[in-house]
Amino acid sequence: MTNKYNQEQNQLVKECLFEALIQIMKRKNFYSISITELTQKAGVSRMAFYRNYSIIEDILIESIDNIYNDYGNLLRHNSIEINKMMQLYFQHFRKHQTLINTLLSANLGHLFFSQLIKFMEIFSTEIMCSIECSAEYKLYSSEFLAGGIYQVLMTWCKNGMIENDEEMAILISNSISLHIQTLKDLRM
């Protein structure tokens, strides 16, 4: 019982810190935010911060990781067909437009990109390399696709996500399919 209570309290602390950080980032440069200011705004102790994180960036990284983990779970529960995968991607990330815009405004888009690369490495076999590939090829191909998908997501977000999820999925899945077909042709 105590362990469950501690986990719930810990999760509440993390949520308070995240919400406070996003609020502060809307009015202040990220790199000038202090842990004291953040914990005061969140209504938690500095000790509670350090129990969960080492630096303020860790809050954002954990949140982005959770977003990608949720997306990964969506993929596990749906058929991994490129168009469907991309439609789920745009549907999922549309829900996080505020966070993405906040990161972009703070020049922290690189955090989102680095977590996307990790995600792509984990799912590289299902996403793009169902054919036999070398480790180097998987790495560079993951980086290549991550760069394109990241840039499309950021541009779509900056432009207000005007295009619907299905339009975006068709656009990107066609590009990915062409890339995969090229891979297959090169292997022959």
Short mmCIF file of N, CA and C in Angstrom, two decimals:
data_model
loop_
_atom_site.label_atom_id
_atom_site.label_comp_id
_atom_site.label_asym_id
_atom_site.label_seq_id
_atom_site.Cartn_x
_atom_site.Cartn_y
_atom_site.Cartn_z
N MET A 1 0.83 -1.20 0.00
CA MET A 1 0.00 0.00 0.00
C MET A 1 0.87 1.25 0.00
N THR A 2 1.91 1.27 0.85
CA THR A 2 2.79 2.43 0.94
C THR A 2 3.50 2.66 -0.39
N ASN A 3 3.96 1.59 -1.03
CA ASN A 3 4.67 1.72 -2.30
C ASN A 3 3.77 2.34 -3.37
N LYS A 4 2.51 1.90 -3.44
CA LYS A 4 1.57 2.46 -4.40
C LYS A 4 1.32 3.93 -4.10
N TYR A 5 1.18 4.27 -2.84
CA TYR A 5 0.98 5.66 -2.44
C TYR A 5 2.19 6.51 -2.84
N ASN A 6 3.39 6.00 -2.60
CA ASN A 6 4.61 6.72 -2.97
C ASN A 6 4.70 6.93 -4.48
N GLN A 7 4.32 5.91 -5.24
CA GLN A 7 4.33 6.03 -6.70
C GLN A 7 3.35 7.09 -7.16
N GLU A 8 2.17 7.11 -6.56
CA GLU A 8 1.16 8.11 -6.92
C GLU A 8 1.65 9.52 -6.57
N GLN A 9 2.25 9.66 -5.39
CA GLN A 9 2.79 10.96 -4.98
C GLN A 9 3.92 11.40 -5.92
N ASN A 10 4.77 10.47 -6.26
CA ASN A 10 5.88 10.75 -7.16
C ASN A 10 5.35 11.21 -8.52
N GLN A 11 4.33 10.53 -9.03
CA GLN A 11 3.73 10.91 -10.31
C GLN A 11 3.11 12.30 -10.22
N LEU A 12 2.47 12.60 -9.12
CA LEU A 12 1.88 13.93 -8.92
C LEU A 12 2.96 15.01 -8.92
N VAL A 13 4.08 14.74 -8.26
CA VAL A 13 5.21 15.68 -8.23
C VAL A 13 5.70 15.93 -9.66
N LYS A 14 5.85 14.86 -10.43
CA LYS A 14 6.33 14.99 -11.81
C LYS A 14 5.36 15.82 -12.65
N GLU A 15 4.08 15.57 -12.50
CA GLU A 15 3.07 16.33 -13.25
C GLU A 15 3.10 17.80 -12.87
N CYS A 16 3.22 18.08 -11.57
CA CYS A 16 3.29 19.48 -11.11
C CYS A 16 4.52 20.18 -11.66
N LEU A 17 5.65 19.49 -11.66
CA LEU A 17 6.89 20.07 -12.19
C LEU A 17 6.76 20.33 -13.69
N PHE A 18 6.19 19.38 -14.41
CA PHE A 18 6.03 19.55 -15.86
C PHE A 18 5.13 20.74 -16.17
N GLU A 19 3.97 20.79 -15.53
CA GLU A 19 3.02 21.89 -15.78
C GLU A 19 3.64 23.24 -15.42
N ALA A 20 4.33 23.30 -14.29
CA ALA A 20 4.98 24.55 -13.88
C ALA A 20 6.05 24.95 -14.88
N LEU A 21 6.82 23.99 -15.36
CA LEU A 21 7.88 24.29 -16.32
C LEU A 21 7.29 24.85 -17.61
N ILE A 22 6.25 24.25 -18.12
CA ILE A 22 5.63 24.74 -19.36
C ILE A 22 5.11 26.16 -19.16
N GLN A 23 4.50 26.43 -18.02
CA GLN A 23 4.00 27.79 -17.74
C GLN A 23 5.14 28.80 -17.71
N ILE A 24 6.21 28.46 -17.04
CA ILE A 24 7.36 29.37 -16.94
C ILE A 24 8.00 29.57 -18.31
N MET A 25 8.12 28.50 -19.09
CA MET A 25 8.74 28.59 -20.41
C MET A 25 7.98 29.51 -21.35
N LYS A 26 6.70 29.71 -21.11
CA LYS A 26 5.91 30.60 -21.97
C LYS A 26 6.27 32.06 -21.77
N ARG A 27 6.93 32.36 -20.65
CA ARG A 27 7.26 33.76 -20.37
C ARG A 27 8.74 34.01 -20.11
N LYS A 28 9.53 32.95 -20.07
CA LYS A 28 10.92 33.12 -19.68
C LYS A 28 11.82 32.18 -20.47
N ASN A 29 13.04 32.63 -20.74
CA ASN A 29 14.04 31.82 -21.43
C ASN A 29 14.31 30.55 -20.62
N PHE A 30 14.29 29.41 -21.30
CA PHE A 30 14.47 28.13 -20.62
C PHE A 30 15.74 28.09 -19.79
N TYR A 31 16.84 28.58 -20.35
CA TYR A 31 18.13 28.46 -19.69
C TYR A 31 18.30 29.41 -18.51
N SER A 32 17.34 30.29 -18.29
CA SER A 32 17.42 31.15 -17.11
C SER A 32 16.44 30.72 -16.02
N ILE A 33 15.80 29.58 -16.21
CA ILE A 33 14.89 29.04 -15.19
C ILE A 33 15.71 28.30 -14.15
N SER A 34 15.51 28.66 -12.90
CA SER A 34 16.23 27.98 -11.82
C SER A 34 15.36 26.87 -11.22
N ILE A 35 16.01 25.93 -10.60
CA ILE A 35 15.29 24.84 -9.94
C ILE A 35 14.45 25.39 -8.79
N THR A 36 14.97 26.38 -8.10
CA THR A 36 14.21 27.00 -7.01
C THR A 36 12.93 27.62 -7.54
N GLU A 37 13.04 28.39 -8.63
CA GLU A 37 11.87 29.02 -9.23
C GLU A 37 10.86 27.96 -9.68
N LEU A 38 11.35 26.91 -10.30
CA LEU A 38 10.49 25.84 -10.79
C LEU A 38 9.76 25.13 -9.65
N THR A 39 10.50 24.77 -8.62
CA THR A 39 9.87 24.03 -7.51
C THR A 39 8.87 24.91 -6.75
N GLN A 40 9.17 26.20 -6.64
CA GLN A 40 8.22 27.11 -5.99
C GLN A 40 6.93 27.20 -6.79
N LYS A 41 7.07 27.35 -8.11
CA LYS A 41 5.89 27.44 -8.98
C LYS A 41 5.09 26.13 -8.93
N ALA A 42 5.79 25.00 -8.86
CA ALA A 42 5.13 23.69 -8.83
C ALA A 42 4.56 23.36 -7.45
N GLY A 43 5.03 24.05 -6.44
CA GLY A 43 4.57 23.76 -5.08
C GLY A 43 5.16 22.48 -4.51
N VAL A 44 6.39 22.17 -4.93
CA VAL A 44 7.08 20.98 -4.42
C VAL A 44 8.45 21.39 -3.90
N SER A 45 9.06 20.52 -3.14
CA SER A 45 10.37 20.82 -2.57
C SER A 45 11.48 20.56 -3.59
N ARG A 46 12.63 21.19 -3.36
CA ARG A 46 13.81 20.92 -4.19
C ARG A 46 14.20 19.45 -4.07
N MET A 47 14.05 18.91 -2.87
CA MET A 47 14.38 17.50 -2.65
C MET A 47 13.49 16.61 -3.54
N ALA A 48 12.22 16.98 -3.68
CA ALA A 48 11.32 16.21 -4.55
C ALA A 48 11.79 16.29 -6.00
N PHE A 49 12.29 17.47 -6.40
CA PHE A 49 12.84 17.60 -7.75
C PHE A 49 14.00 16.64 -7.93
N TYR A 50 14.97 16.71 -7.02
CA TYR A 50 16.19 15.91 -7.15
C TYR A 50 15.95 14.41 -6.94
N ARG A 51 14.85 14.06 -6.32
CA ARG A 51 14.50 12.65 -6.19
C ARG A 51 14.11 12.06 -7.56
N ASN A 52 13.66 12.93 -8.45
CA ASN A 52 13.17 12.49 -9.75
C ASN A 52 14.05 12.87 -10.93
N TYR A 53 14.78 13.97 -10.81
CA TYR A 53 15.53 14.50 -11.95
C TYR A 53 16.89 15.02 -11.51
N SER A 54 17.79 15.10 -12.48
CA SER A 54 19.11 15.70 -12.23
C SER A 54 19.13 17.15 -12.68
N ILE A 55 18.56 17.40 -13.86
CA ILE A 55 18.51 18.75 -14.42
C ILE A 55 17.11 19.00 -14.96
N ILE A 56 16.80 20.26 -15.22
CA ILE A 56 15.46 20.63 -15.67
C ILE A 56 15.12 19.99 -17.01
N GLU A 57 16.09 19.87 -17.92
CA GLU A 57 15.85 19.23 -19.22
C GLU A 57 15.27 17.82 -19.06
N ASP A 58 15.63 17.14 -17.98
CA ASP A 58 15.15 15.77 -17.76
C ASP A 58 13.62 15.71 -17.71
N ILE A 59 12.99 16.77 -17.24
CA ILE A 59 11.52 16.81 -17.19
C ILE A 59 10.96 16.73 -18.60
N LEU A 60 11.53 17.52 -19.49
CA LEU A 60 11.06 17.54 -20.88
C LEU A 60 11.37 16.23 -21.59
N ILE A 61 12.57 15.71 -21.36
CA ILE A 61 12.96 14.45 -22.00
C ILE A 61 12.04 13.32 -21.56
N GLU A 62 11.72 13.26 -20.28
CA GLU A 62 10.80 12.23 -19.80
C GLU A 62 9.42 12.37 -20.44
N SER A 63 8.96 13.59 -20.57
CA SER A 63 7.66 13.82 -21.19
C SER A 63 7.66 13.39 -22.65
N ILE A 64 8.72 13.74 -23.37
CA ILE A 64 8.83 13.35 -24.78
C ILE A 64 8.93 11.83 -24.89
N ASP A 65 9.71 11.21 -24.01
CA ASP A 65 9.80 9.74 -23.99
C ASP A 65 8.42 9.11 -23.80
N ASN A 66 7.65 9.67 -22.88
CA ASN A 66 6.30 9.15 -22.63
C ASN A 66 5.43 9.27 -23.88
N ILE A 67 5.57 10.37 -24.60
CA ILE A 67 4.80 10.57 -25.83
C ILE A 67 5.18 9.50 -26.86
N TYR A 68 6.48 9.27 -27.02
CA TYR A 68 6.92 8.25 -27.98
C TYR A 68 6.56 6.84 -27.50
N ASN A 69 6.61 6.59 -26.21
CA ASN A 69 6.19 5.27 -25.69
C ASN A 69 4.72 5.03 -25.98
N ASP A 70 3.90 6.07 -25.78
CA ASP A 70 2.48 5.95 -26.09
C ASP A 70 2.26 5.67 -27.58
N TYR A 71 3.03 6.35 -28.42
CA TYR A 71 2.94 6.10 -29.87
C TYR A 71 3.36 4.66 -30.19
N GLY A 72 4.43 4.21 -29.56
CA GLY A 72 4.89 2.83 -29.75
C GLY A 72 3.81 1.83 -29.37
N ASN A 73 3.09 2.11 -28.28
CA ASN A 73 1.99 1.24 -27.86
C ASN A 73 0.87 1.23 -28.89
N LEU A 74 0.60 2.38 -29.50
CA LEU A 74 -0.40 2.43 -30.58
C LEU A 74 0.02 1.53 -31.74
N LEU A 75 1.30 1.56 -32.06
CA LEU A 75 1.80 0.74 -33.17
C LEU A 75 1.69 -0.74 -32.85
N ARG A 76 1.93 -1.09 -31.60
CA ARG A 76 1.86 -2.50 -31.20
C ARG A 76 0.44 -3.04 -31.27
N HIS A 77 -0.54 -2.14 -31.14
CA HIS A 77 -1.94 -2.57 -31.14
C HIS A 77 -2.62 -2.37 -32.50
N ASN A 78 -1.85 -2.00 -33.49
CA ASN A 78 -2.38 -1.81 -34.84
C ASN A 78 -1.43 -2.48 -35.83
N SER A 79 -1.95 -2.76 -37.01
CA SER A 79 -1.08 -3.34 -38.03
C SER A 79 -0.05 -2.30 -38.44
N ILE A 80 1.18 -2.75 -38.65
CA ILE A 80 2.26 -1.83 -39.00
C ILE A 80 2.31 -1.72 -40.52
N GLU A 81 1.40 -0.99 -41.06
CA GLU A 81 1.36 -0.65 -42.47
C GLU A 81 1.72 0.83 -42.51
N ILE A 82 2.55 1.22 -43.44
CA ILE A 82 3.15 2.56 -43.40
C ILE A 82 2.11 3.68 -43.34
N ASN A 83 1.09 3.62 -44.17
CA ASN A 83 0.09 4.69 -44.17
C ASN A 83 -0.63 4.78 -42.82
N LYS A 84 -1.01 3.63 -42.28
CA LYS A 84 -1.68 3.60 -40.97
C LYS A 84 -0.75 4.10 -39.87
N MET A 85 0.51 3.67 -39.94
CA MET A 85 1.50 4.10 -38.95
C MET A 85 1.65 5.62 -38.96
N MET A 86 1.70 6.21 -40.16
CA MET A 86 1.87 7.66 -40.25
C MET A 86 0.60 8.39 -39.84
N GLN A 87 -0.55 7.82 -40.15
CA GLN A 87 -1.80 8.46 -39.72
C GLN A 87 -1.88 8.48 -38.20
N LEU A 88 -1.51 7.37 -37.56
CA LEU A 88 -1.47 7.33 -36.10
C LEU A 88 -0.45 8.34 -35.56
N TYR A 89 0.67 8.48 -36.26
CA TYR A 89 1.71 9.43 -35.85
C TYR A 89 1.15 10.85 -35.80
N PHE A 90 0.52 11.28 -36.89
CA PHE A 90 0.00 12.65 -36.93
C PHE A 90 -1.18 12.84 -35.98
N GLN A 91 -2.03 11.83 -35.85
CA GLN A 91 -3.12 11.92 -34.87
C GLN A 91 -2.56 12.07 -33.46
N HIS A 92 -1.56 11.26 -33.16
CA HIS A 92 -0.98 11.26 -31.82
C HIS A 92 -0.28 12.58 -31.51
N PHE A 93 0.53 13.06 -32.43
CA PHE A 93 1.30 14.27 -32.15
C PHE A 93 0.48 15.54 -32.25
N ARG A 94 -0.66 15.49 -32.92
CA ARG A 94 -1.56 16.65 -32.93
C ARG A 94 -1.97 16.98 -31.49
N LYS A 95 -2.13 15.95 -30.67
CA LYS A 95 -2.54 16.14 -29.27
C LYS A 95 -1.47 16.87 -28.46
N HIS A 96 -0.25 16.91 -28.98
CA HIS A 96 0.88 17.48 -28.23
C HIS A 96 1.42 18.76 -28.89
N GLN A 97 0.56 19.43 -29.65
CA GLN A 97 0.97 20.63 -30.37
C GLN A 97 1.50 21.71 -29.43
N THR A 98 0.87 21.89 -28.29
CA THR A 98 1.31 22.92 -27.34
C THR A 98 2.73 22.65 -26.87
N LEU A 99 3.01 21.41 -26.50
CA LEU A 99 4.36 21.08 -26.05
C LEU A 99 5.37 21.28 -27.17
N ILE A 100 5.04 20.83 -28.37
CA ILE A 100 5.97 20.98 -29.50
C ILE A 100 6.25 22.45 -29.75
N ASN A 101 5.20 23.27 -29.79
CA ASN A 101 5.40 24.71 -30.01
C ASN A 101 6.22 25.34 -28.90
N THR A 102 6.00 24.91 -27.67
CA THR A 102 6.77 25.43 -26.54
C THR A 102 8.24 25.08 -26.69
N LEU A 103 8.52 23.84 -27.07
CA LEU A 103 9.91 23.42 -27.29
C LEU A 103 10.55 24.21 -28.43
N LEU A 104 9.81 24.40 -29.51
CA LEU A 104 10.35 25.15 -30.64
C LEU A 104 10.63 26.60 -30.26
N SER A 105 9.71 27.22 -29.53
CA SER A 105 9.90 28.61 -29.09
C SER A 105 11.11 28.76 -28.20
N ALA A 106 11.42 27.72 -27.43
CA ALA A 106 12.57 27.75 -26.52
C ALA A 106 13.85 27.22 -27.17
N ASN A 107 13.80 26.98 -28.48
CA ASN A 107 14.95 26.42 -29.21
C ASN A 107 15.39 25.08 -28.61
N LEU A 108 14.42 24.26 -28.25
CA LEU A 108 14.70 22.95 -27.68
C LEU A 108 14.16 21.81 -28.54
N GLY A 109 13.95 22.09 -29.81
CA GLY A 109 13.47 21.06 -30.72
C GLY A 109 14.41 19.87 -30.80
N HIS A 110 15.71 20.11 -30.52
CA HIS A 110 16.69 19.01 -30.56
C HIS A 110 16.36 17.91 -29.55
N LEU A 111 15.69 18.27 -28.45
CA LEU A 111 15.29 17.24 -27.48
C LEU A 111 14.27 16.29 -28.12
N PHE A 112 13.34 16.85 -28.85
CA PHE A 112 12.33 16.05 -29.53
C PHE A 112 12.98 15.16 -30.58
N PHE A 113 13.94 15.74 -31.32
CA PHE A 113 14.62 15.00 -32.38
C PHE A 113 15.45 13.85 -31.81
N SER A 114 16.18 14.09 -30.73
CA SER A 114 17.02 13.02 -30.17
C SER A 114 16.16 11.86 -29.66
N GLN A 115 15.00 12.15 -29.11
CA GLN A 115 14.12 11.09 -28.65
C GLN A 115 13.48 10.35 -29.83
N LEU A 116 13.23 11.07 -30.93
CA LEU A 116 12.71 10.42 -32.13
C LEU A 116 13.73 9.44 -32.69
N ILE A 117 15.01 9.83 -32.69
CA ILE A 117 16.05 8.92 -33.18
C ILE A 117 16.08 7.65 -32.33
N LYS A 118 16.01 7.80 -31.01
CA LYS A 118 15.97 6.61 -30.14
C LYS A 118 14.77 5.73 -30.48
N PHE A 119 13.63 6.37 -30.66
CA PHE A 119 12.42 5.63 -31.01
C PHE A 119 12.60 4.90 -32.33
N MET A 120 13.15 5.58 -33.33
CA MET A 120 13.34 4.98 -34.65
C MET A 120 14.29 3.80 -34.58
N GLU A 121 15.31 3.89 -33.76
CA GLU A 121 16.25 2.78 -33.62
C GLU A 121 15.56 1.56 -33.03
N ILE A 122 14.68 1.79 -32.07
CA ILE A 122 13.95 0.69 -31.44
C ILE A 122 13.01 0.01 -32.45
N PHE A 123 12.34 0.81 -33.24
CA PHE A 123 11.34 0.28 -34.17
C PHE A 123 11.85 0.15 -35.60
N SER A 124 13.16 0.23 -35.80
CA SER A 124 13.69 0.23 -37.17
C SER A 124 13.31 -1.01 -37.96
N THR A 125 13.28 -2.14 -37.34
CA THR A 125 12.95 -3.37 -38.07
C THR A 125 11.52 -3.32 -38.59
N GLU A 126 10.57 -2.95 -37.73
CA GLU A 126 9.17 -2.89 -38.15
C GLU A 126 8.92 -1.76 -39.13
N ILE A 127 9.59 -0.64 -38.93
CA ILE A 127 9.29 0.55 -39.71
C ILE A 127 9.86 0.49 -41.11
N MET A 128 11.13 0.13 -41.25
CA MET A 128 11.72 0.31 -42.57
C MET A 128 12.68 -0.77 -42.99
N CYS A 129 13.03 -1.68 -42.14
CA CYS A 129 14.08 -2.61 -42.52
C CYS A 129 13.63 -4.05 -42.32
N SER A 130 12.50 -4.39 -42.90
CA SER A 130 12.04 -5.77 -42.80
C SER A 130 12.91 -6.68 -43.66
N ILE A 131 13.65 -6.07 -44.59
CA ILE A 131 14.64 -6.84 -45.34
C ILE A 131 15.93 -6.87 -44.54
N GLU A 132 16.80 -7.80 -44.83
CA GLU A 132 18.06 -7.93 -44.09
C GLU A 132 18.95 -6.73 -44.39
N CYS A 133 19.37 -6.03 -43.34
CA CYS A 133 20.22 -4.84 -43.49
C CYS A 133 21.39 -4.94 -42.53
N SER A 134 22.48 -4.29 -42.88
CA SER A 134 23.62 -4.23 -41.96
C SER A 134 23.28 -3.27 -40.82
N ALA A 135 24.00 -3.38 -39.73
CA ALA A 135 23.79 -2.49 -38.58
C ALA A 135 24.01 -1.04 -38.98
N GLU A 136 25.03 -0.79 -39.79
CA GLU A 136 25.31 0.58 -40.23
C GLU A 136 24.16 1.12 -41.07
N TYR A 137 23.65 0.27 -41.95
CA TYR A 137 22.56 0.72 -42.81
C TYR A 137 21.33 1.05 -41.98
N LYS A 138 21.02 0.21 -41.00
CA LYS A 138 19.88 0.49 -40.12
C LYS A 138 20.07 1.81 -39.40
N LEU A 139 21.28 2.05 -38.89
CA LEU A 139 21.57 3.28 -38.17
C LEU A 139 21.36 4.50 -39.06
N TYR A 140 22.00 4.51 -40.22
CA TYR A 140 21.92 5.68 -41.09
C TYR A 140 20.54 5.85 -41.70
N SER A 141 19.89 4.76 -41.98
CA SER A 141 18.54 4.83 -42.52
C SER A 141 17.58 5.38 -41.46
N SER A 142 17.77 4.96 -40.20
CA SER A 142 16.96 5.49 -39.09
C SER A 142 17.16 6.99 -38.97
N GLU A 143 18.41 7.41 -39.03
CA GLU A 143 18.73 8.85 -38.93
C GLU A 143 18.10 9.61 -40.09
N PHE A 144 18.20 9.05 -41.27
CA PHE A 144 17.65 9.68 -42.47
C PHE A 144 16.14 9.88 -42.33
N LEU A 145 15.43 8.81 -41.99
CA LEU A 145 13.98 8.89 -41.84
C LEU A 145 13.58 9.78 -40.67
N ALA A 146 14.31 9.68 -39.56
CA ALA A 146 13.99 10.51 -38.39
C ALA A 146 14.12 11.99 -38.74
N GLY A 147 15.16 12.34 -39.48
CA GLY A 147 15.35 13.73 -39.87
C GLY A 147 14.18 14.25 -40.69
N GLY A 148 13.74 13.46 -41.65
CA GLY A 148 12.62 13.88 -42.48
C GLY A 148 11.31 13.96 -41.70
N ILE A 149 11.03 12.94 -40.93
CA ILE A 149 9.78 12.91 -40.16
C ILE A 149 9.75 14.03 -39.13
N TYR A 150 10.89 14.25 -38.48
CA TYR A 150 10.99 15.34 -37.49
C TYR A 150 10.72 16.68 -38.16
N GLN A 151 11.39 16.93 -39.27
CA GLN A 151 11.25 18.23 -39.92
C GLN A 151 9.83 18.46 -40.41
N VAL A 152 9.21 17.42 -40.95
CA VAL A 152 7.82 17.53 -41.39
C VAL A 152 6.91 17.85 -40.20
N LEU A 153 7.09 17.15 -39.08
CA LEU A 153 6.27 17.39 -37.90
C LEU A 153 6.44 18.82 -37.39
N MET A 154 7.69 19.30 -37.34
CA MET A 154 7.94 20.65 -36.84
C MET A 154 7.32 21.70 -37.77
N THR A 155 7.47 21.52 -39.07
CA THR A 155 6.90 22.46 -40.03
C THR A 155 5.38 22.44 -39.96
N TRP A 156 4.81 21.26 -39.87
CA TRP A 156 3.35 21.11 -39.76
C TRP A 156 2.86 21.81 -38.50
N CYS A 157 3.58 21.65 -37.41
CA CYS A 157 3.20 22.27 -36.14
C CYS A 157 3.32 23.80 -36.24
N LYS A 158 4.44 24.29 -36.78
CA LYS A 158 4.63 25.74 -36.93
C LYS A 158 3.54 26.36 -37.79
N ASN A 159 3.07 25.61 -38.78
CA ASN A 159 2.03 26.11 -39.69
C ASN A 159 0.62 25.93 -39.14
N GLY A 160 0.51 25.49 -37.90
CA GLY A 160 -0.79 25.37 -37.25
C GLY A 160 -1.52 24.07 -37.49
N MET A 161 -0.83 23.06 -38.00
CA MET A 161 -1.42 21.74 -38.25
C MET A 161 -2.71 21.85 -39.07
N ILE A 162 -2.65 22.65 -40.12
CA ILE A 162 -3.82 22.91 -40.96
C ILE A 162 -4.26 21.65 -41.71
N GLU A 163 -3.29 20.94 -42.30
CA GLU A 163 -3.62 19.73 -43.04
C GLU A 163 -4.11 18.66 -42.06
N ASN A 164 -5.08 17.87 -42.52
CA ASN A 164 -5.57 16.83 -41.61
C ASN A 164 -4.59 15.66 -41.55
N ASP A 165 -4.80 14.81 -40.57
CA ASP A 165 -3.88 13.70 -40.30
C ASP A 165 -3.76 12.76 -41.50
N GLU A 166 -4.86 12.52 -42.17
CA GLU A 166 -4.85 11.61 -43.31
C GLU A 166 -4.03 12.18 -44.47
N GLU A 167 -4.18 13.48 -44.75
CA GLU A 167 -3.39 14.11 -45.80
C GLU A 167 -1.90 13.99 -45.50
N MET A 168 -1.55 14.26 -44.27
CA MET A 168 -0.14 14.19 -43.88
C MET A 168 0.38 12.76 -43.98
N ALA A 169 -0.45 11.81 -43.57
CA ALA A 169 -0.04 10.40 -43.63
C ALA A 169 0.22 9.96 -45.07
N ILE A 170 -0.64 10.36 -45.98
CA ILE A 170 -0.45 10.00 -47.39
C ILE A 170 0.83 10.61 -47.93
N LEU A 171 1.04 11.87 -47.64
CA LEU A 171 2.24 12.57 -48.11
C LEU A 171 3.51 11.87 -47.64
N ILE A 172 3.58 11.58 -46.36
CA ILE A 172 4.80 11.00 -45.79
C ILE A 172 4.93 9.51 -46.11
N SER A 173 3.83 8.78 -46.06
CA SER A 173 3.93 7.34 -46.35
C SER A 173 4.36 7.10 -47.79
N ASN A 174 3.95 7.95 -48.72
CA ASN A 174 4.42 7.82 -50.10
C ASN A 174 5.94 8.00 -50.17
N SER A 175 6.46 8.96 -49.45
CA SER A 175 7.91 9.19 -49.43
C SER A 175 8.64 8.02 -48.80
N ILE A 176 8.12 7.51 -47.70
CA ILE A 176 8.76 6.38 -47.02
C ILE A 176 8.69 5.13 -47.89
N SER A 177 7.56 4.90 -48.53
CA SER A 177 7.42 3.73 -49.41
C SER A 177 8.44 3.79 -50.54
N LEU A 178 8.63 4.97 -51.09
CA LEU A 178 9.63 5.13 -52.15
C LEU A 178 11.03 4.81 -51.62
N HIS A 179 11.32 5.26 -50.41
CA HIS A 179 12.61 4.98 -49.78
C HIS A 179 12.79 3.47 -49.58
N ILE A 180 11.78 2.80 -49.08
CA ILE A 180 11.86 1.36 -48.84
C ILE A 180 12.02 0.60 -50.16
N GLN A 181 11.28 1.02 -51.18
CA GLN A 181 11.41 0.36 -52.48
C GLN A 181 12.83 0.52 -53.03
N THR A 182 13.41 1.68 -52.84
CA THR A 182 14.79 1.92 -53.27
C THR A 182 15.73 0.99 -52.52
N LEU A 183 15.50 0.80 -51.22
CA LEU A 183 16.31 -0.14 -50.44
C LEU A 183 16.24 -1.54 -51.03
N LYS A 184 15.03 -1.96 -51.33
CA LYS A 184 14.84 -3.31 -51.88
C LYS A 184 15.52 -3.44 -53.23
N ASP A 185 15.41 -2.41 -54.06
CA ASP A 185 16.04 -2.44 -55.38
C ASP A 185 17.56 -2.51 -55.27
N LEU A 186 18.11 -1.80 -54.30
CA LEU A 186 19.56 -1.80 -54.10
C LEU A 186 20.05 -3.17 -53.64
N ARG A 187 19.23 -3.90 -52.92
CA ARG A 187 19.60 -5.21 -52.39
C ARG A 187 19.61 -6.28 -53.48
N MET A 188 18.92 -6.03 -54.58
CA MET A 188 18.81 -7.05 -55.64
C MET A 188 20.02 -7.05 -56.53
#
